[in-house]
Amino acid sequence: MFTSLRTEEAERDGGYGATAKRMGELVQEIPGFLGEDSAQTPGGLSVTVAYFRDLAGIEQWRDHAAHREAKERGRAHWYERYSLHIAKVEHSSGFERSNAAD
Amino acid sequence: MFTSLRTEEAERDGGYGATAKRMGELVQEIPGFLGEDSAQTPGGLSVTVAYFRDLAGIEQWRDHAAHREAKERGRAHWYERYSLHIAKVEHSSGFERSNAAD
C-alpha cells in the first residue's frame, strides 16, 4: 500500500507522469505481480495498492534498478510525503453489480 | 483495503456523499481504529486504506449496525463493483520532505 502526497513541482513536471507510467509498465514484468488499484484525488493525494503473490516479488520490485532511481527522484522532487505498508492478505471479498453475489 | 467503482446514480445521489461522510465519522469511534487514507479519481474509482490495531476492531466495524445498512444501500444503488482485502501489516516505512529521513 503506497499513499503519497505530491509536490507542486510534480504537478507541473512532465517527468513525474512519464516516470509513473513507466513504473506501471515495469512492475508488470515482476514475477508474481498480480495487479494494482490506484486512485488520485486532484491536488496530489494518491493511494495505490499493488498485489503480489509473495514477498519475493515485492523485494524484486523494491530492488529493481529503474525503480530505485525513480524513488530517488521522487524523494528529491515529487513527493511531499509518502507511506508504504507491506501487508499479508488474510481475507478477501467483493461485489459486482452484474453478478450481485458477495 | 477497499477499492470501489461507483455507479452514475451515486454521483448524482446526495445520499451517497452524506452516508460516506457519516461512515467516516462513525469508524473513528471503533476501538483500535488508527486512521485511513483515501483517494478518489474523478469518474468514480476510489481506493481507501483503513488501519486498525487488531482484527477485533475490523470485526466490530464490519458488524456495526449503521455500517451494515450503508453497505446494503451501497450494493443496491451506489457500487458498480468493489473489492475488500483484510491484511496484516508486516513492515512500514515513510518519507516526509521537511524531515528527509526514510
PDB file of C-alpha atoms in Angstrom:
ATOM      1  CA  MET A   1       0.000   0.000   0.000  1.00  0.00           C
ATOM      2  CA  PHE A   2       1.564   3.251  -1.132  1.00  0.00           C
ATOM      3  CA  THR A   3      -0.016   6.561  -0.067  1.00  0.00           C
ATOM      4  CA  SER A   4       1.575   9.755  -1.295  1.00  0.00           C
ATOM      5  CA  LEU A   5       1.105  13.491  -1.451  1.00  0.00           C
ATOM      6  CA  ARG A   6       2.854  15.025  -4.441  1.00  0.00           C
ATOM      7  CA  THR A   7       4.651  18.362  -4.582  1.00  0.00           C
ATOM      8  CA  GLU A   8       3.508  21.216  -6.789  1.00  0.00           C
ATOM      9  CA  GLU A   9       6.667  20.534  -8.777  1.00  0.00           C
ATOM     10  CA  ALA A  10       5.372  17.045  -9.612  1.00  0.00           C
ATOM     11  CA  GLU A  11       2.096  18.523 -10.844  1.00  0.00           C
ATOM     12  CA  ARG A  12       3.993  20.778 -13.277  1.00  0.00           C
ATOM     13  CA  ASP A  13       6.841  18.396 -14.098  1.00  0.00           C
ATOM     14  CA  GLY A  14       6.300  16.185 -17.128  1.00  0.00           C
ATOM     15  CA  GLY A  15       8.943  13.830 -15.738  1.00  0.00           C
ATOM     16  CA  TYR A  16       6.715  12.657 -12.914  1.00  0.00           C
ATOM     17  CA  GLY A  17       3.873  11.435 -15.119  1.00  0.00           C
ATOM     18  CA  ALA A  18       6.220   9.758 -17.603  1.00  0.00           C
ATOM     19  CA  THR A  19       8.106   8.002 -14.805  1.00  0.00           C
ATOM     20  CA  ALA A  20       4.903   6.875 -13.062  1.00  0.00           C
ATOM     21  CA  LYS A  21       3.643   5.443 -16.364  1.00  0.00           C
ATOM     22  CA  ARG A  22       6.973   3.647 -16.973  1.00  0.00           C
ATOM     23  CA  MET A  23       6.945   2.168 -13.443  1.00  0.00           C
ATOM     24  CA  GLY A  24       3.385   0.943 -14.044  1.00  0.00           C
ATOM     25  CA  GLU A  25       4.693  -0.955 -17.081  1.00  0.00           C
ATOM     26  CA  LEU A  26       7.878  -2.291 -15.466  1.00  0.00           C
ATOM     27  CA  VAL A  27       6.128  -3.682 -12.376  1.00  0.00           C
ATOM     28  CA  GLN A  28       4.083  -5.947 -14.636  1.00  0.00           C
ATOM     29  CA  GLU A  29       7.272  -7.815 -15.555  1.00  0.00           C
ATOM     30  CA  ILE A  30       7.919  -8.795 -11.924  1.00  0.00           C
ATOM     31  CA  PRO A  31       7.150 -12.497 -11.348  1.00  0.00           C
ATOM     32  CA  GLY A  32       4.140 -12.828  -9.047  1.00  0.00           C
ATOM     33  CA  PHE A  33       2.794  -9.316  -9.700  1.00  0.00           C
ATOM     34  CA  LEU A  34      -0.996  -9.704  -9.585  1.00  0.00           C
ATOM     35  CA  GLY A  35      -2.216  -6.203 -10.422  1.00  0.00           C
ATOM     36  CA  GLU A  36      -2.851  -2.888  -8.765  1.00  0.00           C
ATOM     37  CA  ASP A  37      -5.618  -0.480  -7.798  1.00  0.00           C
ATOM     38  CA  SER A  38      -4.825   3.201  -7.791  1.00  0.00           C
ATOM     39  CA  ALA A  39      -6.813   6.402  -7.274  1.00  0.00           C
ATOM     40  CA  GLN A  40      -5.682  10.037  -7.384  1.00  0.00           C
ATOM     41  CA  THR A  41      -7.554  12.915  -5.833  1.00  0.00           C
ATOM     42  CA  PRO A  42      -6.950  16.135  -7.788  1.00  0.00           C
ATOM     43  CA  GLY A  43      -4.498  18.132  -5.704  1.00  0.00           C
ATOM     44  CA  GLY A  44      -1.966  15.375  -5.339  1.00  0.00           C
ATOM     45  CA  LEU A  45      -3.153  12.663  -2.899  1.00  0.00           C
ATOM     46  CA  SER A  46      -2.709   9.150  -4.315  1.00  0.00           C
ATOM     47  CA  VAL A  47      -3.462   5.747  -2.858  1.00  0.00           C
ATOM     48  CA  THR A  48      -2.114   2.724  -4.715  1.00  0.00           C
ATOM     49  CA  VAL A  49      -2.491  -0.897  -3.678  1.00  0.00           C
ATOM     50  CA  ALA A  50      -0.254  -3.309  -5.596  1.00  0.00           C
ATOM     51  CA  TYR A  51      -0.805  -7.044  -5.203  1.00  0.00           C
ATOM     52  CA  PHE A  52       1.978  -9.642  -5.322  1.00  0.00           C
ATOM     53  CA  ARG A  53       1.845 -13.383  -4.902  1.00  0.00           C
ATOM     54  CA  ASP A  54       4.711 -13.383  -2.403  1.00  0.00           C
ATOM     55  CA  LEU A  55       7.353 -11.330  -0.628  1.00  0.00           C
ATOM     56  CA  ALA A  56       9.981 -12.340  -3.189  1.00  0.00           C
ATOM     57  CA  GLY A  57       8.158 -10.333  -5.859  1.00  0.00           C
ATOM     58  CA  ILE A  58       7.878  -7.305  -3.576  1.00  0.00           C
ATOM     59  CA  GLU A  59      11.616  -7.486  -2.835  1.00  0.00           C
ATOM     60  CA  GLN A  60      12.460  -7.836  -6.512  1.00  0.00           C
ATOM     61  CA  TRP A  61      10.405  -4.730  -7.272  1.00  0.00           C
ATOM     62  CA  ARG A  62      11.917  -2.829  -4.326  1.00  0.00           C
ATOM     63  CA  ASP A  63      15.432  -3.556  -5.641  1.00  0.00           C
ATOM     64  CA  HIS A  64      14.694  -3.040  -9.373  1.00  0.00           C
ATOM     65  CA  ALA A  65      17.328  -0.587 -10.680  1.00  0.00           C
ATOM     66  CA  ALA A  66      14.957   1.701 -12.621  1.00  0.00           C
ATOM     67  CA  HIS A  67      12.517   1.706  -9.703  1.00  0.00           C
ATOM     68  CA  ARG A  68      15.282   2.650  -7.232  1.00  0.00           C
ATOM     69  CA  GLU A  69      16.282   5.536  -9.467  1.00  0.00           C
ATOM     70  CA  ALA A  70      12.648   6.683  -9.748  1.00  0.00           C
ATOM     71  CA  LYS A  71      12.277   6.546  -5.947  1.00  0.00           C
ATOM     72  CA  GLU A  72      15.335   8.758  -5.545  1.00  0.00           C
ATOM     73  CA  ARG A  73      13.960  11.313  -7.993  1.00  0.00           C
ATOM     74  CA  GLY A  74      10.610  11.084  -6.188  1.00  0.00           C
ATOM     75  CA  ARG A  75      12.164  11.898  -2.812  1.00  0.00           C
ATOM     76  CA  ALA A  76      14.229  14.706  -4.345  1.00  0.00           C
ATOM     77  CA  HIS A  77      11.448  16.360  -6.348  1.00  0.00           C
ATOM     78  CA  TRP A  78       7.997  14.827  -6.479  1.00  0.00           C
ATOM     79  CA  TYR A  79       6.836  13.744  -3.015  1.00  0.00           C
ATOM     80  CA  GLU A  80       5.875  15.925  -0.093  1.00  0.00           C
ATOM     81  CA  ARG A  81       5.394  12.754   1.922  1.00  0.00           C
ATOM     82  CA  TYR A  82       4.561   9.112   1.443  1.00  0.00           C
ATOM     83  CA  SER A  83       3.956   5.987   3.462  1.00  0.00           C
ATOM     84  CA  LEU A  84       4.458   2.404   2.408  1.00  0.00           C
ATOM     85  CA  HIS A  85       2.983  -0.629   4.140  1.00  0.00           C
ATOM     86  CA  ILE A  86       3.790  -4.224   3.246  1.00  0.00           C
ATOM     87  CA  ALA A  87       0.893  -6.428   4.357  1.00  0.00           C
ATOM     88  CA  LYS A  88      -0.205 -10.038   4.025  1.00  0.00           C
ATOM     89  CA  VAL A  89      -3.754 -10.516   2.737  1.00  0.00           C
ATOM     90  CA  GLU A  90      -5.722 -12.755   5.080  1.00  0.00           C
ATOM     91  CA  HIS A  91      -9.245 -12.447   3.705  1.00  0.00           C
ATOM     92  CA  SER A  92     -10.795 -11.070   0.516  1.00  0.00           C
ATOM     93  CA  SER A  93     -14.321 -10.445  -0.656  1.00  0.00           C
ATOM     94  CA  GLY A  94     -16.009  -8.469  -3.370  1.00  0.00           C
ATOM     95  CA  PHE A  95     -19.129  -7.463  -5.232  1.00  0.00           C
ATOM     96  CA  GLU A  96     -20.071  -6.955  -8.876  1.00  0.00           C
ATOM     97  CA  ARG A  97     -23.341  -5.374  -9.968  1.00  0.00           C
ATOM     98  CA  SER A  98     -23.835  -7.686 -12.979  1.00  0.00           C
ATOM     99  CA  ASN A  99     -23.459 -10.634 -10.609  1.00  0.00           C
ATOM    100  CA  ALA A 100     -24.680  -9.483  -7.232  1.00  0.00           C
ATOM    101  CA  ALA A 101     -23.166 -12.334  -5.204  1.00  0.00           C
ATOM    102  CA  ASP A 102     -20.957 -11.114  -2.389  1.00  0.00           C
TER     103      ASP A 102
ATOM    104  CA  MET B   1      -8.250  -2.037   1.691  1.00  0.00           C
ATOM    105  CA  PHE B   2     -11.464  -1.099  -0.028  1.00  0.00           C
ATOM    106  CA  THR B   3     -11.441  -0.422  -3.782  1.00  0.00           C
ATOM    107  CA  SER B   4     -14.682   0.612  -5.419  1.00  0.00           C
ATOM    108  CA  LEU B   5     -16.181   1.875  -8.640  1.00  0.00           C
ATOM    109  CA  ARG B   6     -19.316   3.903  -8.040  1.00  0.00           C
ATOM    110  CA  THR B   7     -22.448   3.966 -10.199  1.00  0.00           C
ATOM    111  CA  GLU B   8     -23.640   7.060 -12.015  1.00  0.00           C
ATOM    112  CA  GLU B   9     -26.521   7.036  -9.548  1.00  0.00           C
ATOM    113  CA  ALA B  10     -24.055   7.514  -6.689  1.00  0.00           C
ATOM    114  CA  GLU B  11     -22.526  10.509  -8.473  1.00  0.00           C
ATOM    115  CA  ARG B  12     -25.948  12.169  -8.683  1.00  0.00           C
ATOM    116  CA  ASP B  13     -27.388  10.897  -5.385  1.00  0.00           C
ATOM    117  CA  GLY B  14     -26.834  13.180  -2.398  1.00  0.00           C
ATOM    118  CA  GLY B  15     -27.402  10.154  -0.149  1.00  0.00           C
ATOM    119  CA  TYR B  16     -24.081   8.593  -1.133  1.00  0.00           C
ATOM    120  CA  GLY B  17     -21.924  11.530  -0.091  1.00  0.00           C
ATOM    121  CA  ALA B  18     -23.814  12.054   3.162  1.00  0.00           C
ATOM    122  CA  THR B  19     -23.572   8.360   4.032  1.00  0.00           C
ATOM    123  CA  ALA B  20     -19.854   8.195   3.172  1.00  0.00           C
ATOM    124  CA  LYS B  21     -19.227  11.230   5.395  1.00  0.00           C
ATOM    125  CA  ARG B  22     -21.237   9.684   8.259  1.00  0.00           C
ATOM    126  CA  MET B  23     -19.337   6.375   7.963  1.00  0.00           C
ATOM    127  CA  GLY B  24     -16.053   8.312   8.092  1.00  0.00           C
ATOM    128  CA  GLU B  25     -17.200   9.768  11.420  1.00  0.00           C
ATOM    129  CA  LEU B  26     -18.588   6.536  12.898  1.00  0.00           C
ATOM    130  CA  VAL B  27     -15.480   4.452  12.154  1.00  0.00           C
ATOM    131  CA  GLN B  28     -13.460   6.806  14.364  1.00  0.00           C
ATOM    132  CA  GLU B  29     -15.443   5.583  17.367  1.00  0.00           C
ATOM    133  CA  ILE B  30     -14.290   1.983  16.842  1.00  0.00           C
ATOM    134  CA  PRO B  31     -11.694   0.966  19.465  1.00  0.00           C
ATOM    135  CA  GLY B  32      -8.347   0.431  17.764  1.00  0.00           C
ATOM    136  CA  PHE B  33      -9.155   2.476  14.655  1.00  0.00           C
ATOM    137  CA  LEU B  34      -5.857   4.134  13.688  1.00  0.00           C
ATOM    138  CA  GLY B  35      -6.847   6.270  10.695  1.00  0.00           C
ATOM    139  CA  GLU B  36      -7.408   5.976   6.967  1.00  0.00           C
ATOM    140  CA  ASP B  37      -6.017   7.095   3.623  1.00  0.00           C
ATOM    141  CA  SER B  38      -8.456   7.590   0.786  1.00  0.00           C
ATOM    142  CA  ALA B  39      -8.210   8.885  -2.779  1.00  0.00           C
ATOM    143  CA  GLN B  40     -10.939   9.305  -5.413  1.00  0.00           C
ATOM    144  CA  THR B  41     -10.318   9.611  -9.115  1.00  0.00           C
ATOM    145  CA  PRO B  42     -12.990  11.773 -10.791  1.00  0.00           C
ATOM    146  CA  GLY B  43     -15.269   9.296 -12.529  1.00  0.00           C
ATOM    147  CA  GLY B  44     -15.878   7.122  -9.523  1.00  0.00           C
ATOM    148  CA  LEU B  45     -12.814   4.971  -8.710  1.00  0.00           C
ATOM    149  CA  SER B  46     -11.918   5.081  -5.020  1.00  0.00           C
ATOM    150  CA  VAL B  47      -9.163   3.389  -3.039  1.00  0.00           C
ATOM    151  CA  THR B  48      -9.395   3.571   0.755  1.00  0.00           C
ATOM    152  CA  VAL B  49      -6.993   2.002   3.218  1.00  0.00           C
ATOM    153  CA  ALA B  50      -8.267   1.948   6.825  1.00  0.00           C
ATOM    154  CA  TYR B  51      -5.868   0.981   9.608  1.00  0.00           C
ATOM    155  CA  PHE B  52      -6.910  -0.893  12.759  1.00  0.00           C
ATOM    156  CA  ARG B  53      -4.834  -2.069  15.692  1.00  0.00           C
ATOM    157  CA  ASP B  54      -6.341  -5.561  15.555  1.00  0.00           C
ATOM    158  CA  LEU B  55      -8.898  -7.838  13.934  1.00  0.00           C
ATOM    159  CA  ALA B  56     -11.397  -7.209  16.759  1.00  0.00           C
ATOM    160  CA  GLY B  57     -11.765  -3.586  15.605  1.00  0.00           C
ATOM    161  CA  ILE B  58     -12.260  -4.648  11.984  1.00  0.00           C
ATOM    162  CA  GLU B  59     -14.952  -7.132  13.051  1.00  0.00           C
ATOM    163  CA  GLN B  60     -16.688  -4.542  15.198  1.00  0.00           C
ATOM    164  CA  TRP B  61     -16.765  -2.147  12.237  1.00  0.00           C
ATOM    165  CA  ARG B  62     -17.942  -4.902   9.862  1.00  0.00           C
ATOM    166  CA  ASP B  63     -20.848  -5.685  12.208  1.00  0.00           C
ATOM    167  CA  HIS B  64     -21.739  -2.074  13.133  1.00  0.00           C
ATOM    168  CA  ALA B  65     -25.489  -1.654  12.504  1.00  0.00           C
ATOM    169  CA  ALA B  66     -25.323   1.678  10.641  1.00  0.00           C
ATOM    170  CA  HIS B  67     -22.388   0.403   8.566  1.00  0.00           C
ATOM    171  CA  ARG B  68     -24.275  -2.781   7.628  1.00  0.00           C
ATOM    172  CA  GLU B  69     -27.221  -0.688   6.495  1.00  0.00           C
ATOM    173  CA  ALA B  70     -24.932   1.592   4.462  1.00  0.00           C
ATOM    174  CA  LYS B  71     -23.311  -1.448   2.799  1.00  0.00           C
ATOM    175  CA  GLU B  72     -26.751  -2.740   1.794  1.00  0.00           C
ATOM    176  CA  ARG B  73     -27.672   0.594   0.252  1.00  0.00           C
ATOM    177  CA  GLY B  74     -24.276   0.650  -1.436  1.00  0.00           C
ATOM    178  CA  ARG B  75     -24.806  -2.747  -3.069  1.00  0.00           C
ATOM    179  CA  ALA B  76     -28.346  -1.789  -4.101  1.00  0.00           C
ATOM    180  CA  HIS B  77     -27.560   1.657  -5.527  1.00  0.00           C
ATOM    181  CA  TRP B  78     -24.059   3.069  -5.309  1.00  0.00           C
ATOM    182  CA  TYR B  79     -21.477   0.472  -6.287  1.00  0.00           C
ATOM    183  CA  GLU B  80     -20.768  -0.982  -9.697  1.00  0.00           C
ATOM    184  CA  ARG B  81     -18.163  -3.224  -8.069  1.00  0.00           C
ATOM    185  CA  TYR B  82     -15.888  -3.300  -5.076  1.00  0.00           C
ATOM    186  CA  SER B  83     -13.220  -5.453  -3.525  1.00  0.00           C
ATOM    187  CA  LEU B  84     -12.221  -5.686   0.111  1.00  0.00           C
ATOM    188  CA  HIS B  85      -8.984  -7.149   1.424  1.00  0.00           C
ATOM    189  CA  ILE B  86      -8.176  -7.661   5.095  1.00  0.00           C
ATOM    190  CA  ALA B  87      -4.398  -7.707   5.536  1.00  0.00           C
ATOM    191  CA  LYS B  88      -1.860  -7.756   8.349  1.00  0.00           C
ATOM    192  CA  VAL B  89       0.820  -5.066   8.127  1.00  0.00           C
ATOM    193  CA  GLU B  90       4.275  -6.613   8.361  1.00  0.00           C
ATOM    194  CA  HIS B  91       6.544  -3.674   7.536  1.00  0.00           C
ATOM    195  CA  SER B  92       6.059   0.085   7.248  1.00  0.00           C
ATOM    196  CA  SER B  93       8.229   2.936   6.063  1.00  0.00           C
ATOM    197  CA  GLY B  94       7.737   6.511   5.033  1.00  0.00           C
ATOM    198  CA  PHE B  95       9.148   9.814   3.960  1.00  0.00           C
ATOM    199  CA  GLU B  96       8.469  13.458   4.778  1.00  0.00           C
ATOM    200  CA  ARG B  97      10.025  16.360   2.890  1.00  0.00           C
ATOM    201  CA  SER B  98      10.530  18.502   5.980  1.00  0.00           C
ATOM    202  CA  ASN B  99      12.399  15.599   7.538  1.00  0.00           C
ATOM    203  CA  ALA B 100      14.006  13.666   4.729  1.00  0.00           C
ATOM    204  CA  ALA B 101      14.827  10.535   6.747  1.00  0.00           C
ATOM    205  CA  ASP B 102      13.322   7.398   5.253  1.00  0.00           C
TER     206      ASP B 102
END
